[in-house]
Coordinates of N, CA and C in Angstrom, one line a residue:
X108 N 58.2 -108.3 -92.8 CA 58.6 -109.1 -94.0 C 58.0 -110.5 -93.9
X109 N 58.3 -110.9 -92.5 CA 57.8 -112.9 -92.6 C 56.1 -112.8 -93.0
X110 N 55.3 -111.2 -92.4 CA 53.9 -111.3 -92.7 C 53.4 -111.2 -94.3
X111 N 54.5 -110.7 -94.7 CA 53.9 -110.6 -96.2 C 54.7 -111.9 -97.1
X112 N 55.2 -112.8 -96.3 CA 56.1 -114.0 -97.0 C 54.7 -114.8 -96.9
X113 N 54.1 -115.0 -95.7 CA 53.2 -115.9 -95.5 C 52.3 -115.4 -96.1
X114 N 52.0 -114.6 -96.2 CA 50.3 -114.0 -97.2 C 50.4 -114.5 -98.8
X115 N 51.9 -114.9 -99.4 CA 52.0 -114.8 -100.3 C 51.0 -116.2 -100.9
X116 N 52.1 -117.5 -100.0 CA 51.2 -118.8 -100.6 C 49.2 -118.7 -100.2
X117 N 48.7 -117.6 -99.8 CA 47.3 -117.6 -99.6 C 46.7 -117.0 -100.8
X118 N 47.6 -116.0 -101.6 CA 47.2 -115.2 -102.5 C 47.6 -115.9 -103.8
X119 N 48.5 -117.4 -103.5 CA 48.6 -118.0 -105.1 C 47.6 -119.2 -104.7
X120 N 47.2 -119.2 -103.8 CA 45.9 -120.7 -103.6 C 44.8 -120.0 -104.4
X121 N 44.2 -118.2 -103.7 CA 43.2 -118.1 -104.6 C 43.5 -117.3 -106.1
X122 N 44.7 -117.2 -106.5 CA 44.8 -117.1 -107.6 C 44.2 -118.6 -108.3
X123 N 45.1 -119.4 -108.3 CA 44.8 -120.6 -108.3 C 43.3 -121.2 -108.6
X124 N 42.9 -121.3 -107.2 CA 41.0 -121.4 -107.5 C 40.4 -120.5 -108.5
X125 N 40.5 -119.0 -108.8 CA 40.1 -118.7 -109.4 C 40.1 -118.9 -111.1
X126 N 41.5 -119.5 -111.4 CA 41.7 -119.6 -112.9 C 41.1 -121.3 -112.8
X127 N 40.9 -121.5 -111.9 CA 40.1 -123.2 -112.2 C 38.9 -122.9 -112.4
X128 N 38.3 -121.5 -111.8 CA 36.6 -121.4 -111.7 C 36.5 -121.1 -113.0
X129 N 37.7 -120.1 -113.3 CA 37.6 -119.8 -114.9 C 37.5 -120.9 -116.1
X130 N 38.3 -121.6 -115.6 CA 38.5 -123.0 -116.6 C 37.1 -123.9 -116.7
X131 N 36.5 -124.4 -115.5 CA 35.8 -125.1 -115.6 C 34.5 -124.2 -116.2
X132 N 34.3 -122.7 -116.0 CA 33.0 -122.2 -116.8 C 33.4 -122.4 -118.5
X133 N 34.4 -121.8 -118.6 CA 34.8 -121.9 -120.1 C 34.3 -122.7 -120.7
X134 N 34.6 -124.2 -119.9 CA 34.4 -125.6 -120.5 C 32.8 -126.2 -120.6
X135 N 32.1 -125.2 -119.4 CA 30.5 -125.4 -119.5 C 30.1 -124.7 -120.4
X136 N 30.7 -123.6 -120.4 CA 29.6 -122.5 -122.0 C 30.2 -123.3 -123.4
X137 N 31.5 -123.9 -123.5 CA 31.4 -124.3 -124.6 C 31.1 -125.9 -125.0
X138 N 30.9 -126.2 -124.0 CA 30.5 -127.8 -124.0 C 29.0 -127.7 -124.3
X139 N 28.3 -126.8 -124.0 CA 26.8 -126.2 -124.2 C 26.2 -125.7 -125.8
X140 N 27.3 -125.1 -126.2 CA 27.4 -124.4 -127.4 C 27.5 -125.5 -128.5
X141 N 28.6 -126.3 -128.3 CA 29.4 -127.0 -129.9 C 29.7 -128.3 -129.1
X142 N 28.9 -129.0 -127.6 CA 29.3 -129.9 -127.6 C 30.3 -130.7 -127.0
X143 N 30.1 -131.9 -126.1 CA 31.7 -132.3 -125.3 C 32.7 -132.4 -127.2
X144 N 32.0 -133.3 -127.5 CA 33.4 -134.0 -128.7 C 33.7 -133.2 -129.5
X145 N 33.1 -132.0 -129.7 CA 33.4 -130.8 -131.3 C 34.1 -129.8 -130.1
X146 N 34.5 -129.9 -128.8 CA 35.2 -128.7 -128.0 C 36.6 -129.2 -127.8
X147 N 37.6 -128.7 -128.1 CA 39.0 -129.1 -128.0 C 39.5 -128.3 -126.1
X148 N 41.0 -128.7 -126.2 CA 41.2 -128.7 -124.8 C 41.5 -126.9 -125.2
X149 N 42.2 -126.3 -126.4 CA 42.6 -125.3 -126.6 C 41.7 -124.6 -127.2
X150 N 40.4 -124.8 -127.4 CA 39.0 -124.1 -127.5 C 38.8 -123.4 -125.9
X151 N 39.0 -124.6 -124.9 CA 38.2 -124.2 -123.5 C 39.5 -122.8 -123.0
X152 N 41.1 -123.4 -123.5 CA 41.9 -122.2 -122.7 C 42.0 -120.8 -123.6
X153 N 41.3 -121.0 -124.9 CA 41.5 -119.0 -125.4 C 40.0 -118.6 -124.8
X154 N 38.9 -119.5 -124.6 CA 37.7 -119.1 -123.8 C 37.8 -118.5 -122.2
X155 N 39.1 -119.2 -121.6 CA 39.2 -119.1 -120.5 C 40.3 -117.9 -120.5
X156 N 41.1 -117.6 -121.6 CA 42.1 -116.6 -121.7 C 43.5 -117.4 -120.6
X157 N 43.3 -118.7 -120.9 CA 45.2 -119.2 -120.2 C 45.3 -119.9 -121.5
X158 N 47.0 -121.0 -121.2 CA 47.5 -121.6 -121.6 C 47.1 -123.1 -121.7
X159 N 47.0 -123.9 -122.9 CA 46.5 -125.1 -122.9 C 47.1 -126.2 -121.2
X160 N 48.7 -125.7 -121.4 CA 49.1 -126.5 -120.1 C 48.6 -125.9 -118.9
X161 N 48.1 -124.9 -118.4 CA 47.8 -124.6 -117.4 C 46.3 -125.7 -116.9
X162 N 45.3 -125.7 -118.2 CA 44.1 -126.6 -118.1 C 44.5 -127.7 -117.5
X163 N 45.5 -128.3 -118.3 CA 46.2 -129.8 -117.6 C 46.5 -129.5 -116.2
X164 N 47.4 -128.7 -116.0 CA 48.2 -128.1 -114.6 C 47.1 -128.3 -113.6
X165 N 46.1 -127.4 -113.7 CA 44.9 -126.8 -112.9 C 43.9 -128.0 -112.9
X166 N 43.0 -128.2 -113.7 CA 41.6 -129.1 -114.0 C 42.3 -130.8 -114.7
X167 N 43.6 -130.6 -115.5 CA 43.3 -132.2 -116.3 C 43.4 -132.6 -117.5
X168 N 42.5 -133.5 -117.7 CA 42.2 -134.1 -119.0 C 41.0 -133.4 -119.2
X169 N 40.3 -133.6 -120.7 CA 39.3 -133.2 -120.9 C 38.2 -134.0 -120.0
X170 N 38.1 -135.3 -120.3 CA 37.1 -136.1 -119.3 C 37.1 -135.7 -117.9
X171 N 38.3 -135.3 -117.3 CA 38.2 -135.2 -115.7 C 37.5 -133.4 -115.8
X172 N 37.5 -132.6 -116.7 CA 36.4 -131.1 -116.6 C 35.5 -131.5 -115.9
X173 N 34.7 -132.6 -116.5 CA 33.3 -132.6 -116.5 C 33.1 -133.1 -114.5
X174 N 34.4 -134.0 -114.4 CA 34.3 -134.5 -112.9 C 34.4 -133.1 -112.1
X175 N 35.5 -132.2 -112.8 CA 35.8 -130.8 -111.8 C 34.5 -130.0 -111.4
X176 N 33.7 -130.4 -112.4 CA 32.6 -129.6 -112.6 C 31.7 -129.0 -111.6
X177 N 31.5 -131.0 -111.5 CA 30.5 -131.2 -110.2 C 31.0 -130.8 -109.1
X178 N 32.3 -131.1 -109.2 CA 32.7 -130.6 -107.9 C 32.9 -129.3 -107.0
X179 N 33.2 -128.5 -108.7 CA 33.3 -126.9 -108.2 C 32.2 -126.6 -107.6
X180 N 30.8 -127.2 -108.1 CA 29.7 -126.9 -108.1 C 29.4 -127.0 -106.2
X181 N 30.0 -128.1 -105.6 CA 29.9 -128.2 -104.3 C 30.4 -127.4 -103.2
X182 N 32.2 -127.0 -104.2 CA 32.5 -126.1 -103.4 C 31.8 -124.3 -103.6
X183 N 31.7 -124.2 -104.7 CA 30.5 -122.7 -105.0 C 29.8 -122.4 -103.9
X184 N 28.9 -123.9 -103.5 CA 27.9 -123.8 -103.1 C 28.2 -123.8 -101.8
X185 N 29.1 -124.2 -101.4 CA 29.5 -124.6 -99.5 C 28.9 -126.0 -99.2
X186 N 28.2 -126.7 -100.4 CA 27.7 -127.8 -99.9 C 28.3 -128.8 -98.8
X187 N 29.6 -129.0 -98.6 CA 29.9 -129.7 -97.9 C 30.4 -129.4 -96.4
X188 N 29.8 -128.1 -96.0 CA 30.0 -127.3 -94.8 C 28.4 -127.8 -94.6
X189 N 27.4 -127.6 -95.4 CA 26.1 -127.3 -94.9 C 25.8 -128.6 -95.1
X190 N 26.1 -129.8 -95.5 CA 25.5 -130.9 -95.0 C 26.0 -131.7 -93.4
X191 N 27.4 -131.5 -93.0 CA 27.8 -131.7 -92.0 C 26.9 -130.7 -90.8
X192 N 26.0 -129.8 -91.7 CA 25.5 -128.9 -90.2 C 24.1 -129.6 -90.1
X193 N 23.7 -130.1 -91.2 CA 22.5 -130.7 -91.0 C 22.6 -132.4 -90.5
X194 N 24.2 -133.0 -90.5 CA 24.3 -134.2 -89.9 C 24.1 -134.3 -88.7
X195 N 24.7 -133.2 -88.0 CA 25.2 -132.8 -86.5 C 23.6 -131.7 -86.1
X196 N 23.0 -131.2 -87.3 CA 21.3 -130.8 -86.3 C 20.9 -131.6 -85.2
X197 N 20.2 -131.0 -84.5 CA 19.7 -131.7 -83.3 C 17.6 -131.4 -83.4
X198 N 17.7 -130.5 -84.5 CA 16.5 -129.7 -84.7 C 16.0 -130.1 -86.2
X199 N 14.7 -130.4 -86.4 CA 14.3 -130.8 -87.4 C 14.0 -129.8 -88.4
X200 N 13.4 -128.4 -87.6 CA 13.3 -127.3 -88.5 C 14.3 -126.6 -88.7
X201 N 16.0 -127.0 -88.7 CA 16.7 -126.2 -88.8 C 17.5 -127.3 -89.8
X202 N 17.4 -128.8 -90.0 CA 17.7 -129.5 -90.6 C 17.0 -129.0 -92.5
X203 N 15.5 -128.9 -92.0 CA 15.1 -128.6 -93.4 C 15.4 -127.1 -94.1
X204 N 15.5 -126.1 -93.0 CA 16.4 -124.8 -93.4 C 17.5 -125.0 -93.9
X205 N 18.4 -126.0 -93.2 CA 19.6 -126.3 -93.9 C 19.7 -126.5 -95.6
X206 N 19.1 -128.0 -95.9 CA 18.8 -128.4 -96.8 C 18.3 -127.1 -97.9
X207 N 17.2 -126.3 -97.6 CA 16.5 -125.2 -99.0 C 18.0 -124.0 -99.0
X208 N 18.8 -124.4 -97.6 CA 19.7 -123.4 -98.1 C 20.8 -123.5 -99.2
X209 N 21.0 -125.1 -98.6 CA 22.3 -125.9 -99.8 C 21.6 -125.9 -101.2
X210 N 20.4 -126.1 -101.4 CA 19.6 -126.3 -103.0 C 19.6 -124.5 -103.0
X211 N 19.3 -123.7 -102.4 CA 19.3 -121.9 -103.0 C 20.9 -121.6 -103.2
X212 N 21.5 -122.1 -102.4 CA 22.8 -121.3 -102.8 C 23.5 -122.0 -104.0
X213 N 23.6 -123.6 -104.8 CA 23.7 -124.3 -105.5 C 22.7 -124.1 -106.6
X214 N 22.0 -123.0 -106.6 CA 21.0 -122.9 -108.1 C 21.6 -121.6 -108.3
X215 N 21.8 -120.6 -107.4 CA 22.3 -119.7 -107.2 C 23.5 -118.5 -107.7
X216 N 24.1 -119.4 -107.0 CA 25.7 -119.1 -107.4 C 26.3 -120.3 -108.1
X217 N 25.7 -121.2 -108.8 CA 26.2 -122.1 -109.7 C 25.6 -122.3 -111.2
X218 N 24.4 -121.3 -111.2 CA 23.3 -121.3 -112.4 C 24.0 -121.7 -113.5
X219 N 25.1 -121.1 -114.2 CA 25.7 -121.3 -115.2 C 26.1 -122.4 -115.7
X220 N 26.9 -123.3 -114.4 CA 27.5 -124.5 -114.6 C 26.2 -125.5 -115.1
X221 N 25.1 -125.2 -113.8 CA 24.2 -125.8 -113.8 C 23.1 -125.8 -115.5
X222 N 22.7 -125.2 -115.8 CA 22.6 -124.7 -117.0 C 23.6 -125.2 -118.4
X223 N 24.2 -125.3 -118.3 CA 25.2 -125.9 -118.9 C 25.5 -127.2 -119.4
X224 N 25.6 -127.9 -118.2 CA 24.7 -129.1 -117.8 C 23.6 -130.0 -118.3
X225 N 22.6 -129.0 -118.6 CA 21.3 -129.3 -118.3 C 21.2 -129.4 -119.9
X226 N 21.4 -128.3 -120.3 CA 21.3 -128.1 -122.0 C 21.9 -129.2 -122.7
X227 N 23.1 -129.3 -122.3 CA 24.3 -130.0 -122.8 C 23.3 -131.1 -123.0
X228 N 23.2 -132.0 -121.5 CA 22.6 -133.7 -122.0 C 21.9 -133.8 -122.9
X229 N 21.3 -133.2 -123.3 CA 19.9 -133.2 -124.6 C 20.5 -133.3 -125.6
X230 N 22.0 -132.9 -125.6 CA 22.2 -133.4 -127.0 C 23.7 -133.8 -127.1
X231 N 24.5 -134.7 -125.7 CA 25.5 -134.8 -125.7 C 25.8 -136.3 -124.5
X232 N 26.3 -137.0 -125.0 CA 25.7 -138.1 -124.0 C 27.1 -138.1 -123.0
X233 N 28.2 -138.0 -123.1 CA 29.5 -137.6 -122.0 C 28.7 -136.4 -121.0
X234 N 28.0 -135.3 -121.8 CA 27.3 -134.2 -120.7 C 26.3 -134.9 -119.7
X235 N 25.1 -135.6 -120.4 CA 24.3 -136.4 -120.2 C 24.6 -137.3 -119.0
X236 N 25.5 -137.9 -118.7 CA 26.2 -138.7 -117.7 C 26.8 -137.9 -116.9
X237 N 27.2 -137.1 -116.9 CA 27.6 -136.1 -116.0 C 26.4 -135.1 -115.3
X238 N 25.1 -134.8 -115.8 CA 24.0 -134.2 -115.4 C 23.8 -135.3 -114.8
X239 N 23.4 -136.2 -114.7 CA 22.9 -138.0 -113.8 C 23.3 -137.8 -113.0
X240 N 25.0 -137.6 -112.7 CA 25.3 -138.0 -111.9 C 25.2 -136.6 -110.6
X241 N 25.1 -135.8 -110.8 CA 24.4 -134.6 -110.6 C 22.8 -134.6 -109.6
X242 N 22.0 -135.2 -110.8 CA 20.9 -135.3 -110.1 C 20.9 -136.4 -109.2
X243 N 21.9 -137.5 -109.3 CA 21.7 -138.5 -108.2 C 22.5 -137.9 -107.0
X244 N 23.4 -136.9 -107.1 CA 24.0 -136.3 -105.6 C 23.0 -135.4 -105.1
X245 N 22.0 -134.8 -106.0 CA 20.6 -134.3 -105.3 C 19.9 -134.9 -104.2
X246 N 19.5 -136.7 -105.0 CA 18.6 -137.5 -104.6 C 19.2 -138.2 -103.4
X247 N 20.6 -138.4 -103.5 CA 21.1 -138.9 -102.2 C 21.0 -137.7 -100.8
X248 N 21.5 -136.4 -101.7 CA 21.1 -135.3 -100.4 C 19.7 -135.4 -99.8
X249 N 18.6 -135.5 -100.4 CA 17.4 -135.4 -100.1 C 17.4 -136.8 -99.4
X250 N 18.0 -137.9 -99.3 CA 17.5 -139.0 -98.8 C 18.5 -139.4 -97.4
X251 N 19.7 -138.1 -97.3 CA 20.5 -137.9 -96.1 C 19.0 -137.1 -95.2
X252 N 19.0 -136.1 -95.8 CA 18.2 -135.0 -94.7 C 16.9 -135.3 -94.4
X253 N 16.4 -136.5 -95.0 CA 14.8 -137.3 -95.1 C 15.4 -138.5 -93.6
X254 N 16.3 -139.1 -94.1 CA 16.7 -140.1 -92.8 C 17.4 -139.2 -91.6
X255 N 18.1 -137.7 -91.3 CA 18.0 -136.9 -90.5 C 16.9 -136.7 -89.5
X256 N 16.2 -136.1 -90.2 CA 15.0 -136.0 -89.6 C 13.8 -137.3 -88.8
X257 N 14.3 -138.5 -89.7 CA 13.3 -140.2 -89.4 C 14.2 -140.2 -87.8
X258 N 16.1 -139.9 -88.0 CA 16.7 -140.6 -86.5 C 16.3 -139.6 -85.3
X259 N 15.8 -137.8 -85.9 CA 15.4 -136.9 -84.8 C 13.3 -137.4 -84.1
X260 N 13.4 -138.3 -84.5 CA 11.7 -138.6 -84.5 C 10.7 -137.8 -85.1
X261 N 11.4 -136.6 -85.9 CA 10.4 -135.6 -86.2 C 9.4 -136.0 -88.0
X262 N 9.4 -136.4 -88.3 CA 8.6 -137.1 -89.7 C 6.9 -137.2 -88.9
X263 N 5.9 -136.3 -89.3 CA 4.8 -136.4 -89.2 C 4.3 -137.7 -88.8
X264 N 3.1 -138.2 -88.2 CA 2.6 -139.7 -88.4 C 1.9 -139.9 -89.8
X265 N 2.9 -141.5 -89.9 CA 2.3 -142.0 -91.8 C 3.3 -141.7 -92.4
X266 N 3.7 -141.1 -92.5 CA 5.3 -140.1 -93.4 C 6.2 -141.4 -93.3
X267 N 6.1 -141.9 -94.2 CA 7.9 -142.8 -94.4 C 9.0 -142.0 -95.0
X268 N 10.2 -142.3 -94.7 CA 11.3 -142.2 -94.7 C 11.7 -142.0 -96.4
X269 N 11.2 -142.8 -97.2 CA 11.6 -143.0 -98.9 C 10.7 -141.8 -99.1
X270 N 9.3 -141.4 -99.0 CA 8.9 -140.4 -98.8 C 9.1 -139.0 -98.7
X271 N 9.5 -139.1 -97.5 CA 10.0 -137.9 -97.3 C 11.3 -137.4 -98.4
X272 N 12.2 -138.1 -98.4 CA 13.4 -138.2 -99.2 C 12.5 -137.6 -100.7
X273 N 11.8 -138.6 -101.5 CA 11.7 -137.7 -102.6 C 10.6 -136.4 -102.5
X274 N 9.4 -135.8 -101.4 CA 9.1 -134.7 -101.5 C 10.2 -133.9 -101.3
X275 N 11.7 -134.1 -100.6 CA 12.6 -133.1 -100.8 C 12.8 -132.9 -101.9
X276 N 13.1 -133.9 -102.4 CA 13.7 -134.0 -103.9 C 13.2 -133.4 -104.8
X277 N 11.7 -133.3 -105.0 CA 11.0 -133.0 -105.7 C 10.8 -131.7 -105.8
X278 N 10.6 -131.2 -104.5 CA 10.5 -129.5 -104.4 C 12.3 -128.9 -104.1
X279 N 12.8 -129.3 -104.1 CA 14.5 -128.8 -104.3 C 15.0 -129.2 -105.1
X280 N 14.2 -129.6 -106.2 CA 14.9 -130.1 -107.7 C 15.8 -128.6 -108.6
X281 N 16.0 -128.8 -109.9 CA 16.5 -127.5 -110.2 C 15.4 -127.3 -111.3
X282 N 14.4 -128.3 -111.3 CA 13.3 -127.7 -112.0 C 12.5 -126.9 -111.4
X283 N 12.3 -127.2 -109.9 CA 11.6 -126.1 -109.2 C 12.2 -124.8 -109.0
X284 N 13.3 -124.5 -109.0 CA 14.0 -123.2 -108.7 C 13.8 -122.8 -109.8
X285 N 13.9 -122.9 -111.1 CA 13.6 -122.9 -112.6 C 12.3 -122.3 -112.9
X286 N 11.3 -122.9 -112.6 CA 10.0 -122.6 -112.3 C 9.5 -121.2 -111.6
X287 N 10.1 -121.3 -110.4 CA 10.4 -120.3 -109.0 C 10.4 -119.1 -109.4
X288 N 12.0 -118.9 -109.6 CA 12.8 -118.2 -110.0 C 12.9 -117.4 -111.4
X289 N 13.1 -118.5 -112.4 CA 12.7 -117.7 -113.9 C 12.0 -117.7 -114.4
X290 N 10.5 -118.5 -114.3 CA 9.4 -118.2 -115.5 C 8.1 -117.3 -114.3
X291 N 8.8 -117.3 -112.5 CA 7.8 -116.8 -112.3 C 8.0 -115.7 -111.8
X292 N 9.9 -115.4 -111.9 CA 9.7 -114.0 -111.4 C 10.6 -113.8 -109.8
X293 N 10.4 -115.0 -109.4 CA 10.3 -114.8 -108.0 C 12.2 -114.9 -107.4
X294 N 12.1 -113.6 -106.6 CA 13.8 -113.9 -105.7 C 14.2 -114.8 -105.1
X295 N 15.5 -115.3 -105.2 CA 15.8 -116.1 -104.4 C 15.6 -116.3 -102.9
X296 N 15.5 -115.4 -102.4 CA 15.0 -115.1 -100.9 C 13.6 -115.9 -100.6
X297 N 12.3 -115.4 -101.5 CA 11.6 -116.1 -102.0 C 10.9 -117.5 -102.3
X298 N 11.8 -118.0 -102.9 CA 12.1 -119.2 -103.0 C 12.3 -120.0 -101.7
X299 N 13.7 -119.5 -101.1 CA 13.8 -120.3 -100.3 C 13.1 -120.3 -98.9
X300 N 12.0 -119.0 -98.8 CA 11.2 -118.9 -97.5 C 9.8 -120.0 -98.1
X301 N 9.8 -120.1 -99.6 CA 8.6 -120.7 -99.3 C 8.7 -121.8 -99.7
X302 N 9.5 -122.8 -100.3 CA 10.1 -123.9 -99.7 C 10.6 -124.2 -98.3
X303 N 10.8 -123.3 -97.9 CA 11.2 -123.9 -96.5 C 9.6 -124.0 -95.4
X304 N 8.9 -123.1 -95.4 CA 7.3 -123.4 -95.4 C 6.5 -124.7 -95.8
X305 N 7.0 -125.0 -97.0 CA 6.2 -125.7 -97.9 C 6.7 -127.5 -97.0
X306 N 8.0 -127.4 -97.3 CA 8.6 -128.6 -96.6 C 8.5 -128.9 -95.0
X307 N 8.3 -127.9 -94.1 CA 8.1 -127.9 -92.8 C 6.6 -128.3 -92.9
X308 N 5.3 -127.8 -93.6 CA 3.9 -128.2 -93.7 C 4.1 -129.7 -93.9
X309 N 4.9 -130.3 -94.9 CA 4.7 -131.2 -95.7 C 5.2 -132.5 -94.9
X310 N 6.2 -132.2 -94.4 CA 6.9 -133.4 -93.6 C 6.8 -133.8 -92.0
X311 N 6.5 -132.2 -91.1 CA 6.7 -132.2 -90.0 C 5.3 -132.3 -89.5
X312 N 5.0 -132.4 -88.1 CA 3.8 -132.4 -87.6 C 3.2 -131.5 -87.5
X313 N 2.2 -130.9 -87.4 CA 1.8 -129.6 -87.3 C 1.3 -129.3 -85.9
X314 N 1.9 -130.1 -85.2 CA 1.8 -129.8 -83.5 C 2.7 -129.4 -83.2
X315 N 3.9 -129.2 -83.8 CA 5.0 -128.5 -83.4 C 5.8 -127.7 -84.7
X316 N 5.1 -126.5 -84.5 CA 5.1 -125.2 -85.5 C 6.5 -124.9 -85.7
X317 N 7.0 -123.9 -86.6 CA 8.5 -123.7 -86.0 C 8.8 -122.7 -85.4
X318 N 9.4 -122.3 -84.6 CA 9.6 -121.1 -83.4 C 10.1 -119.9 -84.5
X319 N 9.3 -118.7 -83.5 CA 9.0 -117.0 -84.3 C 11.1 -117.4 -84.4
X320 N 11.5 -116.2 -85.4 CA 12.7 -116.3 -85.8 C 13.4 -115.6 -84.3
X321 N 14.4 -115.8 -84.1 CA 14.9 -114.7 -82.8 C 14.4 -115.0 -82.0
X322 N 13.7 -116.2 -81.4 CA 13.5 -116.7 -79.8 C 14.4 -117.5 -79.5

């Protein structure tokens, strides 16, 4: 009996998460569609199939969606498991594995929100600010895992630091996975083997290759 008392509050946490993941997509497809200011709070909950107070309960105000957003988007992604693994790397080629993995799994398993997003600022300036702020938690990642690699000594000779920071950026943008992925076809798997190639050629020395997988 005490095992199934204790199971219970684990099975209303991810009830819980799940009607937020619900909530905050709802509010990306229709924030995409008709707009932050033409979408009501009771538009986003018959889309999400709950109750207007749950939205409050769960996610908020309308303005705070757009903050849940980003954030779902991190926890989707695991981002903040996999950048503490790339703070605490000790290895340069496993720092930039890190990184193509947090940008594949964040195009990935967040496409929608992301997409969403993307559409939205073009023609909505509350979305608009919220995609910014978005691409600047990109640019800061790319300029964590650029100064990672400057404190492990490993940055090619000539290679600065600002540098390095935006070739990450650049090739782990969501226009390149965009590119990658939907106009060329190519799997996620893909993607991230040849990004992860492309950024080890680009940044590291080429006197220290990166070791066969499984040594």
């Amino acid at each position: 009996m005490a095992a199934q008392d204790g199971s219970r509050p684990n099975r209303r946490r991810i009830q819980a998460a799940q009607t937020r993941r619900d909530i905050i997509l709802a509010a990306s497809k229709l924030f995409t569609q008709h707009g932050y200011a033409h979408t009501s709070v009771a538009d986003i909950a018959r889309e999400a199939g709950v109750a207007v107070q749950t939205i409050y309960a769960s996610v908020g105000t309308k303005p705070q969606l757009i903050t849940a957003m980003l954030d779902e988007v991190d926890t989707i992604a695991e981002i903040p498991e996999l950048a503490a693994r790339i703070q605490r790397s000790q290895d340069a080629h496993e720092v930039i594995s890190l990184m193509v993995r947090l940008t594949r799994q964040l195009n990935e398993r967040c496409r929608d929100i992301i997409t969403g997003l993307r559409s939205g600022a073009h023609v909505d300036a509350d979305l608009a600010v919220a995609y910014a702020a978005g691409a600047a938690r990109h640019r800061d990642g790319a300029a964590i895992c650029a100064q990672r690699l400057a404190r492990l000594n490993a940055l090619r000779p000539g290679l600065d630091t600002a540098t390095a920071a935006t070739t990450i950026a650049v090739l782990l943008s969501t226009d390149s996975y965009a590119q990658l992925h939907t106009e060329h076809g190519w799997p996620y798997e893909r993607c991230e083997q040849w990004l992860r190639d492309t950024l080890n050629q680009l940044l590291l020395p080429t006197a220290t290759p990166e070791p066969p997988k499984g040594s």
